[in-house]
Coordinates of C-alpha atoms in Angstrom, one line a residue:
X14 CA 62.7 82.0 68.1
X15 CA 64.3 80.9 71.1
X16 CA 64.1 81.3 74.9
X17 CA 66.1 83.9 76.8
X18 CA 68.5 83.1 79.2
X19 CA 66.2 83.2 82.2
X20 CA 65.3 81.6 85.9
X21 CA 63.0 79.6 84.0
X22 CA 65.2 78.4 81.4
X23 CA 68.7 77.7 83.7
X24 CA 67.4 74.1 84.8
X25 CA 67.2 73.0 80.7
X26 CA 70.7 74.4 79.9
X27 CA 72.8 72.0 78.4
X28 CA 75.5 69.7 80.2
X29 CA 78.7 71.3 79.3
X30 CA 77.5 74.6 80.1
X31 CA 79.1 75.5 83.7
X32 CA 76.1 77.3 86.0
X33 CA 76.7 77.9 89.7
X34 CA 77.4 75.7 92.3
X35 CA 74.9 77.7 94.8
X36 CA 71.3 79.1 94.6
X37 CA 71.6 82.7 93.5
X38 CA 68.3 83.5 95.2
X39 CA 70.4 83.2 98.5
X40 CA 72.5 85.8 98.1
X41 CA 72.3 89.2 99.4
X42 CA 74.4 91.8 98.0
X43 CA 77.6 93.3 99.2
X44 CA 79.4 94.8 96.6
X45 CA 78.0 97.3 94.4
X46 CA 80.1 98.0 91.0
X47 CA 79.8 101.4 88.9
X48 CA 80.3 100.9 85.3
X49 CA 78.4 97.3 84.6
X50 CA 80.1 97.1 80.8
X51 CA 81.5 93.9 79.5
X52 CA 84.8 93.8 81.1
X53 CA 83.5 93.8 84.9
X54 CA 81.4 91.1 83.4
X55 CA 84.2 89.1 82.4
X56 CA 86.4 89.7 85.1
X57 CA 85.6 90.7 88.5
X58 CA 82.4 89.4 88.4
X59 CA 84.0 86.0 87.3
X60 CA 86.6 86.1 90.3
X61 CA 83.0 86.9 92.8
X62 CA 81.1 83.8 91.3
X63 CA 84.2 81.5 91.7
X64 CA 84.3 83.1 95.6
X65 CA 80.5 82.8 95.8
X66 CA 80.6 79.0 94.2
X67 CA 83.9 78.2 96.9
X68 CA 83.3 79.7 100.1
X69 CA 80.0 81.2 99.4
X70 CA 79.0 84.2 101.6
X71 CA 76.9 88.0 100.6
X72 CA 78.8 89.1 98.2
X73 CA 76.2 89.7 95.1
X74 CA 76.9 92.9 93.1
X75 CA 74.6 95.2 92.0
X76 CA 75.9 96.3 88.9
X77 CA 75.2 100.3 87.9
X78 CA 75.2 101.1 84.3
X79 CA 76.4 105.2 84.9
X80 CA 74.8 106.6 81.7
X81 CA 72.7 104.5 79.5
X82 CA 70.3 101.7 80.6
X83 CA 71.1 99.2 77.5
X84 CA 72.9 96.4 79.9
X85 CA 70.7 97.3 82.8
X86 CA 67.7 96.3 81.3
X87 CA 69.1 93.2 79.6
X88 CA 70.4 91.5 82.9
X89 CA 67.3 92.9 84.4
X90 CA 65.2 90.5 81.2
X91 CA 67.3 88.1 82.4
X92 CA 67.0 87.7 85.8
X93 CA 70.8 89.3 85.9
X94 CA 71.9 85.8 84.7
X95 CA 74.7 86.0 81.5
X96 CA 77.1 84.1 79.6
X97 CA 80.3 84.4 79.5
X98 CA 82.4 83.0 76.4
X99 CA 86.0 81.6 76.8
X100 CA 87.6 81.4 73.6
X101 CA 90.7 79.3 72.8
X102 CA 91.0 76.0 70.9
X103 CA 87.9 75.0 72.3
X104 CA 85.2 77.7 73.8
X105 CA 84.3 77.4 77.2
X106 CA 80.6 78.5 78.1
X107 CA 79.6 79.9 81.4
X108 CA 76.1 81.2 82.9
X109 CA 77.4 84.1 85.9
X110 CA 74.9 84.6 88.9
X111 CA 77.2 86.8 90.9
X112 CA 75.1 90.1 89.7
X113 CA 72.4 90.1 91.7
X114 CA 70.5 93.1 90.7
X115 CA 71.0 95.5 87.8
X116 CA 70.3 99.5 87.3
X117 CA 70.7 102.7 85.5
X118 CA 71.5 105.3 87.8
X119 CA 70.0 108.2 85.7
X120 CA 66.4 107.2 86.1
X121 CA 67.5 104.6 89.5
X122 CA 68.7 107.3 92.1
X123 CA 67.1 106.9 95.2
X124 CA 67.4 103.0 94.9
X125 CA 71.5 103.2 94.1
X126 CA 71.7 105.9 96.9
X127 CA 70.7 103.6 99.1
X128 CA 73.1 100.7 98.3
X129 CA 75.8 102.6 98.4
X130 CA 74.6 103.6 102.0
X131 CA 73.3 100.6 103.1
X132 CA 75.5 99.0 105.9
X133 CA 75.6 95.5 104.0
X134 CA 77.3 97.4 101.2
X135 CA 81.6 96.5 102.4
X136 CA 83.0 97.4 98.6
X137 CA 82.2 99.5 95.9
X138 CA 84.1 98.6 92.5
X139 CA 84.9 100.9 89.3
X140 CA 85.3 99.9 85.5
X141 CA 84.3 103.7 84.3
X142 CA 87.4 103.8 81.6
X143 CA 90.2 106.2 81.6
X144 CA 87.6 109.5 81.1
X145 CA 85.4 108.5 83.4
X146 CA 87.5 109.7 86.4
X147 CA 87.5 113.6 85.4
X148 CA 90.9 113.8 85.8
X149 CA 93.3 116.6 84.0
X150 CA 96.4 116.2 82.3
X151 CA 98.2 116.3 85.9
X152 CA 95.8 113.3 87.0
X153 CA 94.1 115.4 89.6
X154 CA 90.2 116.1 89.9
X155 CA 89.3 118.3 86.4
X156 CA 87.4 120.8 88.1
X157 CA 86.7 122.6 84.5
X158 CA 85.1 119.3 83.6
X159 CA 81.7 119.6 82.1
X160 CA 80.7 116.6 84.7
X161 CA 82.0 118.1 87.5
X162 CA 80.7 121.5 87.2
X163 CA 77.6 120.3 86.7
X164 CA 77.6 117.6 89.4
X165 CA 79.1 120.4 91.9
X166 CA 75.9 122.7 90.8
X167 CA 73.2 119.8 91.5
X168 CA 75.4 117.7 94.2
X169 CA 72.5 115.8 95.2
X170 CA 71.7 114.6 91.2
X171 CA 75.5 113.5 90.2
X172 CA 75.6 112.1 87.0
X173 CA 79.7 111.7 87.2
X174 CA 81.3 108.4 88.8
X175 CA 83.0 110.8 91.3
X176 CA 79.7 112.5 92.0
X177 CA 78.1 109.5 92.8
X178 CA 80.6 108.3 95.3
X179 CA 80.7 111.4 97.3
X180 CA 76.8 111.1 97.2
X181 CA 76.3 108.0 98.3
X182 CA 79.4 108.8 100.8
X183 CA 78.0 111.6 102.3
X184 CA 74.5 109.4 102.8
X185 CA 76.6 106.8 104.1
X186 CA 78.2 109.3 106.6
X187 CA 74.6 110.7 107.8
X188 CA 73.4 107.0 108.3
X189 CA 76.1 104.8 109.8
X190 CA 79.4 105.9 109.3
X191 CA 80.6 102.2 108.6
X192 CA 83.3 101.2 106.6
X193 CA 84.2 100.9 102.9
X194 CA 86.1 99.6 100.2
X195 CA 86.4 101.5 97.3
X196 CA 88.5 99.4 94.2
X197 CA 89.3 101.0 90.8
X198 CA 89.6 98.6 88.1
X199 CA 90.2 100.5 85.4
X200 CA 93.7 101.1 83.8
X201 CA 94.9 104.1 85.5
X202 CA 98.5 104.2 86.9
X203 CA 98.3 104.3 90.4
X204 CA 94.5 104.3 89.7
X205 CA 93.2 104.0 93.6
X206 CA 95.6 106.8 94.5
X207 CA 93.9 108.8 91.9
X208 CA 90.5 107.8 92.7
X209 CA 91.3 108.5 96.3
X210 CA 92.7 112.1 95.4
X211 CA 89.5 112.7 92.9
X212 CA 86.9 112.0 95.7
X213 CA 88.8 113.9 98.3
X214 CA 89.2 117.0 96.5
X215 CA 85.1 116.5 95.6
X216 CA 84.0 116.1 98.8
X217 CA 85.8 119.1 100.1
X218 CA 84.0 121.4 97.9
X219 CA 80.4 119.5 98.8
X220 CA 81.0 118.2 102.4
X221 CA 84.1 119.1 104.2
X222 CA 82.9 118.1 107.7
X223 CA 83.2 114.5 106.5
X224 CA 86.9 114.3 105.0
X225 CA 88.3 112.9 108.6
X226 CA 85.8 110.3 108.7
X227 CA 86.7 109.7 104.8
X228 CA 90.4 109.4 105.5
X229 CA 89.9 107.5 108.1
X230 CA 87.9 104.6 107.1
X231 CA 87.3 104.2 103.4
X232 CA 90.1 102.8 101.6
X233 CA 91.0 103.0 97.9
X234 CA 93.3 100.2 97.5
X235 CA 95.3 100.3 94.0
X236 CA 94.6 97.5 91.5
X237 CA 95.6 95.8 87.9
X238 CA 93.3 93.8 86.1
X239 CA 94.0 92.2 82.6
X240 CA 92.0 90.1 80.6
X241 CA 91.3 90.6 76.8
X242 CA 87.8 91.3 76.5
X243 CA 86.7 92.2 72.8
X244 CA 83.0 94.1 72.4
X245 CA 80.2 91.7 72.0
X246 CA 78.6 91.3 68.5
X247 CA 75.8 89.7 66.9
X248 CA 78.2 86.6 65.9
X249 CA 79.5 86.5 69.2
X250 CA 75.8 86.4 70.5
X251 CA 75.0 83.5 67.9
X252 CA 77.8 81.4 69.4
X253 CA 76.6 81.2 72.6
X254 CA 73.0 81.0 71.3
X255 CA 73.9 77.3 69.8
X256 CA 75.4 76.2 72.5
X257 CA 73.0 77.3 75.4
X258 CA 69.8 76.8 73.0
X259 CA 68.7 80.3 74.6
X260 CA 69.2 84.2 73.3
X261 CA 71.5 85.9 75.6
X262 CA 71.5 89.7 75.1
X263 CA 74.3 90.5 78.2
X264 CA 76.8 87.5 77.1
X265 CA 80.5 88.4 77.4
X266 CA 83.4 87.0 75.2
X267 CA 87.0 86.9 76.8
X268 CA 90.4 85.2 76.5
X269 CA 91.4 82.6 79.1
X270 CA 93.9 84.6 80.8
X271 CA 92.5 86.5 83.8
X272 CA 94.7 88.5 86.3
X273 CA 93.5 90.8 89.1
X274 CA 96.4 92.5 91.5
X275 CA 95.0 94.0 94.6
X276 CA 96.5 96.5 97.1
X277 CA 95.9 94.2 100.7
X278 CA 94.5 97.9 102.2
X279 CA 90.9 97.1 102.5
X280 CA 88.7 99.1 105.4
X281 CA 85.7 96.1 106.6
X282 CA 84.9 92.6 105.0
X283 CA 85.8 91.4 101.8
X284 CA 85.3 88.4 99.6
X285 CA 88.1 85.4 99.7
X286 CA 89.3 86.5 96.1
X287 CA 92.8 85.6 96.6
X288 CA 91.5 81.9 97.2
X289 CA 90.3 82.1 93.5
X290 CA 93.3 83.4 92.2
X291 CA 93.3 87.2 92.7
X292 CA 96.8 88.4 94.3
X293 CA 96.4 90.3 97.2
X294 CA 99.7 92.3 97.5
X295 CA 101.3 95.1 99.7
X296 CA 102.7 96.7 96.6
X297 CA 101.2 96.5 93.3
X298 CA 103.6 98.9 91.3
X299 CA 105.4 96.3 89.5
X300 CA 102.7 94.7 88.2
X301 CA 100.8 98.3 87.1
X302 CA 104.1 99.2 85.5
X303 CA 104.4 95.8 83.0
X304 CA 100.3 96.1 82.4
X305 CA 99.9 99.4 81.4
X306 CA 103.2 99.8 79.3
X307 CA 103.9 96.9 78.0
X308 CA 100.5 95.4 77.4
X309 CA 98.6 98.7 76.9
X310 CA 101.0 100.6 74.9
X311 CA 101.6 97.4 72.7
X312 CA 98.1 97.4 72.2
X313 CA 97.9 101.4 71.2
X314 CA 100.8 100.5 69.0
X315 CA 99.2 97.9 67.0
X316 CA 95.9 100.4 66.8
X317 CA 97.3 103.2 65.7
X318 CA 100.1 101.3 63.2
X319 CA 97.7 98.7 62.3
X320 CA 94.7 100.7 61.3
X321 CA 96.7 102.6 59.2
X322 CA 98.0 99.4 57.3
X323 CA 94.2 98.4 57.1
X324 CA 94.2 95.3 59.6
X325 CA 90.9 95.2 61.6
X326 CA 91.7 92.7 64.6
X327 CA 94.3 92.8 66.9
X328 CA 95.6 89.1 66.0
X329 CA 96.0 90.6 62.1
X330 CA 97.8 93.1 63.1
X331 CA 100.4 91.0 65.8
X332 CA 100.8 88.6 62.4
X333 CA 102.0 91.6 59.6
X334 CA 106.0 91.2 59.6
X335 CA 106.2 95.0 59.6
X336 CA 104.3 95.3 62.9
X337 CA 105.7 92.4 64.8
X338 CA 109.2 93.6 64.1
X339 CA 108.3 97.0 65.1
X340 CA 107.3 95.8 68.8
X341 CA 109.6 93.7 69.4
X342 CA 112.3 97.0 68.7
X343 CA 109.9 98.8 70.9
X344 CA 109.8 96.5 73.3
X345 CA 113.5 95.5 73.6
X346 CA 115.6 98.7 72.8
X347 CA 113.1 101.5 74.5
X348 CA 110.2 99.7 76.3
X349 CA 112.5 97.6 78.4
X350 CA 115.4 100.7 79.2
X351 CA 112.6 102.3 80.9
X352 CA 111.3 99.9 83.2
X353 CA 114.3 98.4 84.4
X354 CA 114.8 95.9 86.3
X355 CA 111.6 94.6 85.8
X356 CA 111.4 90.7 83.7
X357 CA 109.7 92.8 80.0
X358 CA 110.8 90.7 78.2
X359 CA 109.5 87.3 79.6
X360 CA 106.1 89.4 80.2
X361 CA 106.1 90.2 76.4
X362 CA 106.4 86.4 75.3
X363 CA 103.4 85.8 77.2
X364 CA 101.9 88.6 76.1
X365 CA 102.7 88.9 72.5
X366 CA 101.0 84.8 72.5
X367 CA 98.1 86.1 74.0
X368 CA 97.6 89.1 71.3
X369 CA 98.0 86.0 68.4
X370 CA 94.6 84.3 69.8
X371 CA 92.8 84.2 66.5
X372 CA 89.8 83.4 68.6
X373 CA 89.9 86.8 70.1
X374 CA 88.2 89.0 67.6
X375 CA 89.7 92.5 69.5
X376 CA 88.9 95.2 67.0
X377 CA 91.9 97.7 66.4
X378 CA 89.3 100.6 66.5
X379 CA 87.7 99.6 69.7
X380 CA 91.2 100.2 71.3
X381 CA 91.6 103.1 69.1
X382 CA 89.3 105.0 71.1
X383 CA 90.3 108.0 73.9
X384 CA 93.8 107.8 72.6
X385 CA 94.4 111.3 74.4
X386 CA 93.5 110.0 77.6
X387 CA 95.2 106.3 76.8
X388 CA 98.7 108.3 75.2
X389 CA 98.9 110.2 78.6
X390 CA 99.1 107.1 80.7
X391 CA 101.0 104.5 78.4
X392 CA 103.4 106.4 75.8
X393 CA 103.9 109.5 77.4
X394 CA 105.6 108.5 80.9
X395 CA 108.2 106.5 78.6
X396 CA 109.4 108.9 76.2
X397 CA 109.9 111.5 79.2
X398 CA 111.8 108.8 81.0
X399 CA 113.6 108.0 77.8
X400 CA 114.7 111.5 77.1
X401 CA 116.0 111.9 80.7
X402 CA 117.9 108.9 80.3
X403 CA 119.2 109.3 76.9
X404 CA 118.0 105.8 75.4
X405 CA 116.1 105.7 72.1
X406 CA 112.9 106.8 71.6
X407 CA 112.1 106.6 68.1
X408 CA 109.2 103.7 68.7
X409 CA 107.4 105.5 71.3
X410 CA 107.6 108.6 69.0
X411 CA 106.5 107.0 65.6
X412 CA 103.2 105.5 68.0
X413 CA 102.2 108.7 68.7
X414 CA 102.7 110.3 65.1
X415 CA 100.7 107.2 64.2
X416 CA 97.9 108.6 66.5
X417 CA 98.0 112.2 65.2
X418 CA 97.8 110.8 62.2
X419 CA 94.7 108.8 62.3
X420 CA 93.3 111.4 64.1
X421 CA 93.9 113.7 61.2
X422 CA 92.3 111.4 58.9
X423 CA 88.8 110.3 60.5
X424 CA 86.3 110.9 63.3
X425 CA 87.5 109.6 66.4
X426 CA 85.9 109.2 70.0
X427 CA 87.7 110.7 72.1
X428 CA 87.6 113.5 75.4
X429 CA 89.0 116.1 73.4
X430 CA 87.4 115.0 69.9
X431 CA 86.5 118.7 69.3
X432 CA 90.0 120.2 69.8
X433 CA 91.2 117.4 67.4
X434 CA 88.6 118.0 64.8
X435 CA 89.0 121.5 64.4
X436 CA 92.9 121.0 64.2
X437 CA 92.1 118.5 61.9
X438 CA 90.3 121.2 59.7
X439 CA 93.0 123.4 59.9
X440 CA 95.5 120.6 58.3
X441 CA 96.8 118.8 60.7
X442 CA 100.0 120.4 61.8
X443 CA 102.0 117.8 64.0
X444 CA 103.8 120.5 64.7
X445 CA 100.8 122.6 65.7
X446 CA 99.6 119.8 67.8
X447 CA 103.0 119.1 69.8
X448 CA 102.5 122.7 71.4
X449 CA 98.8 122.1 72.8
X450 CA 98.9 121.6 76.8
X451 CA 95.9 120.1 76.6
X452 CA 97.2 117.3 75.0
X453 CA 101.3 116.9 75.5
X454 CA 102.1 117.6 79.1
X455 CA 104.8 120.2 79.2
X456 CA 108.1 117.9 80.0
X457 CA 107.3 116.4 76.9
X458 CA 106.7 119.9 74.9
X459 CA 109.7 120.9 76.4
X460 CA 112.2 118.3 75.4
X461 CA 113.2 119.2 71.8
X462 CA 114.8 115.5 71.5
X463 CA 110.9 114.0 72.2
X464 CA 109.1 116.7 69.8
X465 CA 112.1 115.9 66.9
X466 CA 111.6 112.8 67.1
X467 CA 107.7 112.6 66.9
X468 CA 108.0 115.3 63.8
X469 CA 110.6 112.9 61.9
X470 CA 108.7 109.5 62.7

């Protein structure tokens, strides 16, 4: 059996594997990042090690896993040290130092309380997923979520993302009173706007004494963030195994590309990201608006289409005749309509070559999963904007009949799993679903053209 990826084991890492350019003891941490899965991993945390290998500076992360301690604990094993796997024509293999400490916030609270109060702390970071905001159909704070009414009962345990950062606010706001930066990098339209909104209308219930200081110097700066980052398996792990010659239980897999927009509305210091290649912008809407429907709902499409026609991988899926000439219609004649001006169709060549990566082993049911949540944000906004405008819609609708569809027919994981189950058991109306709010916002349930066309996809 071998070693792990370690301290102890770094120095004897092969030659072609790329390790930091600085001594990771020597860095304090500034950044502390909720939701420590594999795409932080992959992503920001890459841009912070190339800032940290560059200019250098305090800008470790302490990475929070929110419910389970299963990543925690292997950085932790690990020294916080991890691979991370570039695949393309040849795999590139990296060790990343930029996490400097690892927890789990259920059994970690006083210690992750403190860092998000300590005055060394500039930026707190978010990769929660779509659910993990506790937002309603609307996109405003859920207060009639389970998370919320529980953190809001017990607001000094918060077990909610949202409930942590108006903890470790409100500590912050006893202590100091300093500065923050608060960045959502998950794929939320408008997602620091939302996250801004969320905390807000938390904190008022808990703490409304602090929301002038809140408006006044903590920031939520909008953000898009792409890079195709596939779950991690055991063959995955093997690969880096061979070539590092150690186990590594935290290694990441991802695809070369790597984008990360930022809103330039940051409240203190900040890493020199934009010298690494993050874009630092004064308006990121453009680039939210190709990302999350273009990219994202091509990636629901191929899911929901592609499962059904029993492909597995997303680079199957892009290959079947069937499914590449249905996204280049949906792209062209109803994707494209509704974001004009904006360059789709240039973005979709570089996207669609991106998706054929047979490297990239991206499971169809990975992206399968929280389709209520991922519909609302991708395939919904552009079949209301379609049916205003008149221009077809008979893509966007046969996506969604895809998803109602494979919901009928299997367990899903989803937020509203148990409202789909039992309409599921009672035989899968689409009809029947096209008339629950919690699910169809009502400009779509009340646009006959939208609901015909979903019923005759």
């Amino acid at each position: 059996m071998s070693a792990a990826l370690d301290a102890r084991s770094f120095g004897r890492l092969p030659d072609a594997v790329i390790r930091p350019a600085y001594d990771p003891a020597g860095v304090g941490i500034g950044i502390v990042h909720l939701g420590i899965g594999a795409f932080h991993r992959a992503h920001q945390a890459v841009f912070t090690e190339d800032v940290l290998c560059g200019a250098g500076g305090n800008w470790g992360i302490a990475g929070v896993s929110m419910r389970h301690a299963d990543v925690a604990d292997a950085l932790t094993a690990q020294d916080n040290l991890y691979t991370v796997e570039m695949l393309s024509e040849q795999p590139v293999y990296r060790v990343i130092a930029a996490v400097r400490r690892a927890l789990a916030a259920p059994t970690q609270r006083s210690e992750l309380t403190d860092l998000l109060a300590s005055p060394d702390t500039h930026i707190v970071t978010l990769t929660i997923t779509e659910k993990g905001y506790c937002l309603g159909v609307d996109g405003e704070l859920d207060f009639w979520n389970a998370a919320i009414v529980r953190d809001l009962a017990y607001c000094r345990e918060p077990t909610s993302a949202i409930g942590w950062l108006a903890h470790g606010l409100l500590a912050r706001y006893h202590s100091h009173r300093r500065p923050l930066t608060i960045i959502s990098c998950d794929n939320l339209k408008s997602n620091g706007s939302k996250l801004q909104r969320a905390v807000t209308a938390y904190v008022e219930r808990i703490a409304p004494h602090m929301l002038g200081w809140l408006h006044d110097v903590v920031t939520f700066p909008r953000t898009v963030v792409d890079c195709i980052v596939p779950a991690s398996t055991s063959a995955s792990r093997a690969r880096v195994q061979e070539a590092l010659g150690v186990t590594d239980q935290a290694c990441v897999t991802r695809e070369p590309f790597s984008q990360w927009v930022i809103e330039n509305a940051f409240a203190g210091p900040r890493p020199a990201w934009e010298s690494v290649g993050a874009l630092l912008v004064d308006d990121v809407e453009g680039y939210g608006k190709l990302k999350l429907h273009v990219l994202n709902s091509c990636h629901s499409a191929l899911a929901y289409l592609g499962l059904l026609r029993g492909h597995t991988y997303v680079h199957e899926a892009i290959a079947d005749p069937v499914l590449e000439h249905f996204l280049e219609n949906l792209v062209r004649n109803e994707i494209t309509p509704a974001l004009a001006p904006l360059a789709v169709q240039d973005y979709w060549r570089s996207v669609s070559e991106r998706f054929a990566n047979p490297a990239i082993q991206h499971r169809l049911a990975q992206i399968s999963e929280d389709g209520s949540l991922k519909m609302a944000e991708r395939i919904f906004p552009l079949l209301i904007a379609n049916g205003r405008s008149g221009a077809p819609l008979e893509s966007l609708a046969h996506i969604v009949r895809s998803w109602l569809t494979l919901v009928a027919s299997r367990p899903v994981k989803d937020p509203q799993q148990e409202l789909l189950a039992s309409w599921a058991r009672g035989g899968g109306q689409i009809a029947q679903a096209l008339n629950e709010p919690t699910l169809f916002p009502a400009e779509l349930r009340g646009n006959p053209r939208i609901s015909r066309s979903i019923l005759q996809a």
